[in-house]
């Protein structure tokens, strides 16, 4: 019972550190990143397709994150 508080504090510290490393640091790194050159606005047809993609829940399984070829 004497070790309950140090274990709890250690667990909270580990979770806080993991959150910092996995959420806060990457977010800070990309916050000021400019859009890639040559990007154009979506056409009305692309906007409609994007909205349908989101409404049907496709975004939960199929990422549209750009990847290196």
Short mmCIF file of C-alpha atoms in Angstrom, two decimals:
data_model
loop_
_atom_site.label_atom_id
_atom_site.label_comp_id
_atom_site.label_asym_id
_atom_site.label_seq_id
_atom_site.Cartn_x
_atom_site.Cartn_y
_atom_site.Cartn_z
CA UNK A 1 0.00 0.00 0.00
CA UNK A 2 2.95 2.32 0.61
CA UNK A 3 4.00 2.08 -3.04
CA UNK A 4 0.60 2.91 -4.49
CA UNK A 5 1.22 6.66 -4.73
CA UNK A 6 4.68 6.40 -6.39
CA UNK A 7 3.33 3.85 -8.87
CA UNK A 8 0.36 6.09 -9.67
CA UNK A 9 2.58 9.17 -10.07
CA UNK A 10 4.98 7.18 -12.26
CA UNK A 11 2.14 5.96 -14.47
CA UNK A 12 0.80 9.50 -14.87
CA UNK A 13 4.31 10.75 -15.70
CA UNK A 14 4.76 8.06 -18.36
CA UNK A 15 1.39 8.90 -19.93
CA UNK A 16 2.17 12.62 -19.88
CA UNK A 17 5.56 12.03 -21.50
CA UNK A 18 4.03 9.77 -24.17
CA UNK A 19 1.36 12.37 -24.92
CA UNK A 20 4.00 15.06 -25.17
CA UNK A 21 6.14 13.02 -27.57
CA UNK A 22 3.30 11.67 -29.74
CA UNK A 23 0.94 14.66 -29.89
CA UNK A 24 2.43 17.95 -28.79
CA UNK A 25 5.90 17.74 -30.38
CA UNK A 26 4.74 16.66 -33.87
CA UNK A 27 1.97 19.25 -33.77
CA UNK A 28 4.46 21.97 -32.95
CA UNK A 29 6.75 20.81 -35.75
CA UNK A 30 4.11 21.04 -38.49
CA UNK A 31 2.21 24.09 -37.20
CA UNK A 32 4.17 26.61 -39.25
CA UNK A 33 4.73 24.41 -42.29
CA UNK A 34 3.65 26.07 -45.54
CA UNK A 35 1.47 24.19 -48.05
CA UNK A 36 3.32 22.34 -50.78
CA UNK A 37 3.91 24.41 -53.91
CA UNK A 38 1.55 23.80 -56.81
CA UNK A 39 -1.53 22.94 -54.75
CA UNK A 40 -4.83 24.11 -56.22
CA UNK A 41 -8.22 24.59 -54.59
CA UNK A 42 -10.73 21.74 -54.80
CA UNK A 43 -13.17 21.83 -57.71
CA UNK A 44 -16.90 21.66 -56.83
CA UNK A 45 -16.94 18.01 -57.92
CA UNK A 46 -13.96 17.21 -55.70
CA UNK A 47 -15.60 18.99 -52.76
CA UNK A 48 -18.78 16.94 -53.24
CA UNK A 49 -16.74 13.72 -53.39
CA UNK A 50 -14.79 14.70 -50.30
CA UNK A 51 -18.00 15.39 -48.39
CA UNK A 52 -19.47 12.04 -49.45
CA UNK A 53 -16.24 10.30 -48.39
CA UNK A 54 -16.53 11.88 -44.94
CA UNK A 55 -20.30 11.30 -44.59
CA UNK A 56 -20.01 7.59 -45.40
CA UNK A 57 -17.25 7.11 -42.85
CA UNK A 58 -14.58 6.07 -45.36
CA UNK A 59 -12.13 8.37 -43.62
CA UNK A 60 -12.03 6.06 -40.58
CA UNK A 61 -10.46 3.16 -42.51
CA UNK A 62 -8.92 4.76 -45.59
CA UNK A 63 -6.35 7.45 -44.97
CA UNK A 64 -5.78 10.17 -47.54
CA UNK A 65 -2.44 11.05 -45.96
CA UNK A 66 0.10 11.71 -48.73
CA UNK A 67 2.97 9.26 -48.78
CA UNK A 68 6.31 9.23 -50.54
CA UNK A 69 6.31 7.09 -53.68
#
